[in-house]
PDB file of C-alpha atoms in Angstrom:
ATOM      1  CA  MET Z 735     -56.133 -18.155 -55.689  1.00 76.00           C
ATOM      2  CA  LYS Z 736     -55.517 -17.476 -51.485  1.00 78.00           C
ATOM      3  CA  TYR Z 737     -57.012 -20.565 -50.264  1.00 84.00           C
ATOM      4  CA  ILE Z 738     -54.911 -22.767 -53.665  1.00 90.00           C
ATOM      5  CA  ILE Z 739     -51.484 -21.455 -51.625  1.00 87.00           C
ATOM      6  CA  VAL Z 740     -52.999 -22.685 -48.208  1.00 89.00           C
ATOM      7  CA  ILE Z 741     -53.108 -26.489 -49.538  1.00 92.00           C
ATOM      8  CA  PRO Z 742     -49.149 -26.482 -49.538  1.00 92.00           C
ATOM      9  CA  LEU Z 743     -49.268 -25.738 -46.683  1.00 91.00           C
ATOM     10  CA  PHE Z 744     -51.361 -28.396 -45.279  1.00 92.00           C
ATOM     11  CA  ILE Z 745     -49.736 -30.281 -46.646  1.00 94.00           C
ATOM     12  CA  MET Z 746     -47.187 -29.925 -45.178  1.00 94.00           C
ATOM     13  CA  LEU Z 747     -48.220 -29.500 -42.063  1.00 93.00           C
ATOM     14  CA  PHE Z 748     -49.310 -32.532 -42.025  1.00 96.00           C
ATOM     15  CA  TYR Z 749     -45.879 -33.952 -42.894  1.00 95.00           C
ATOM     16  CA  LEU Z 750     -44.372 -32.585 -39.670  1.00 95.00           C
ATOM     17  CA  LEU Z 751     -47.723 -33.920 -37.661  1.00 95.00           C
ATOM     18  CA  SER Z 752     -47.261 -37.560 -39.008  1.00 96.00           C
ATOM     19  CA  PHE Z 753     -43.372 -36.994 -38.232  1.00 96.00           C
ATOM     20  CA  SER Z 754     -44.314 -35.684 -34.447  1.00 96.00           C
ATOM     21  CA  LYS Z 755     -46.454 -38.096 -34.081  1.00 97.00           C
ATOM     22  CA  TYR Z 756     -43.189 -41.341 -35.865  1.00 97.00           C
ATOM     23  CA  ASN Z 757     -41.264 -39.070 -32.646  1.00 97.00           C
ATOM     24  CA  TRP Z 758     -43.670 -39.884 -30.035  1.00 97.00           C
ATOM     25  CA  ARG Z 759     -43.878 -43.306 -30.859  1.00 97.00           C
ATOM     26  CA  ASN Z 760     -39.993 -43.508 -30.604  1.00 97.00           C
ATOM     27  CA  ASN Z 761     -40.343 -42.115 -27.373  1.00 96.00           C
ATOM     28  CA  ASN Z 762     -38.651 -38.965 -27.855  1.00 96.00           C
ATOM     29  CA  ARG Z 763     -41.296 -36.654 -26.734  1.00 96.00           C
ATOM     30  CA  LEU Z 764     -39.593 -33.527 -26.857  1.00 97.00           C
ATOM     31  CA  ALA Z 765     -38.828 -33.577 -30.650  1.00 96.00           C
ATOM     32  CA  ALA Z 766     -42.313 -34.411 -30.982  1.00 97.00           C
ATOM     33  CA  ILE Z 767     -43.636 -31.403 -28.576  1.00 97.00           C
ATOM     34  CA  GLY Z 768     -41.214 -28.967 -31.078  1.00 97.00           C
ATOM     35  CA  SER Z 769     -42.051 -29.885 -34.004  1.00 96.00           C
ATOM     36  CA  ALA Z 770     -46.131 -30.249 -33.395  1.00 96.00           C
ATOM     37  CA  VAL Z 771     -45.364 -26.803 -32.298  1.00 97.00           C
ATOM     38  CA  LEU Z 772     -42.766 -25.533 -34.822  1.00 96.00           C
ATOM     39  CA  GLY Z 773     -45.853 -27.025 -37.741  1.00 95.00           C
ATOM     40  CA  ILE Z 774     -48.754 -25.576 -36.230  1.00 96.00           C
ATOM     41  CA  THR Z 775     -47.134 -21.856 -35.311  1.00 96.00           C
ATOM     42  CA  ALA Z 776     -45.495 -22.353 -39.241  1.00 95.00           C
ATOM     43  CA  PHE Z 777     -49.054 -22.877 -40.888  1.00 95.00           C
ATOM     44  CA  THR Z 778     -51.391 -20.082 -37.936  1.00 94.00           C
ATOM     45  CA  LEU Z 779     -48.638 -18.060 -38.849  1.00 93.00           C
ATOM     46  CA  ALA Z 780     -48.924 -17.931 -43.096  1.00 91.00           C
ATOM     47  CA  CYS Z 781     -52.562 -18.252 -43.220  1.00 91.00           C
ATOM     48  CA  LEU Z 782     -52.780 -14.867 -41.804  1.00 91.00           C
ATOM     49  CA  VAL Z 783     -50.675 -13.077 -42.690  1.00 88.00           C
ATOM     50  CA  LEU Z 784     -52.312 -14.162 -46.149  1.00 87.00           C
ATOM     51  CA  PHE Z 785     -55.272 -13.331 -45.124  1.00 87.00           C
ATOM     52  CA  SER Z 786     -55.470 -11.036 -43.441  1.00 87.00           C
ATOM     53  CA  GLY Z 787     -52.658  -8.864 -45.080  1.00 75.00           C
ATOM     54  CA  ASN Z 788     -53.385  -6.668 -48.489  1.00 70.00           C
ATOM     55  CA  TYR Z 789     -50.903  -8.180 -50.574  1.00 63.00           C
ATOM     56  CA  GLU Z 790     -51.932  -9.281 -54.085  1.00 64.00           C
ATOM     57  CA  LEU Z 791     -50.684 -12.263 -55.805  1.00 60.00           C
TER      58      LEU Z 791
END
């Protein structure tokens, strides 16, 4: 069940990274770096809580 939840998280990460790529191409470097860091951090934290916690779904 936990692995099924990771799929939408990965899709959201892919969307944010494509938005970062768009910003980078349009010379908006600060927004690109910020959205990439935010997306990677959110994905990592969600996976960390999901797989290391004692939560049952």
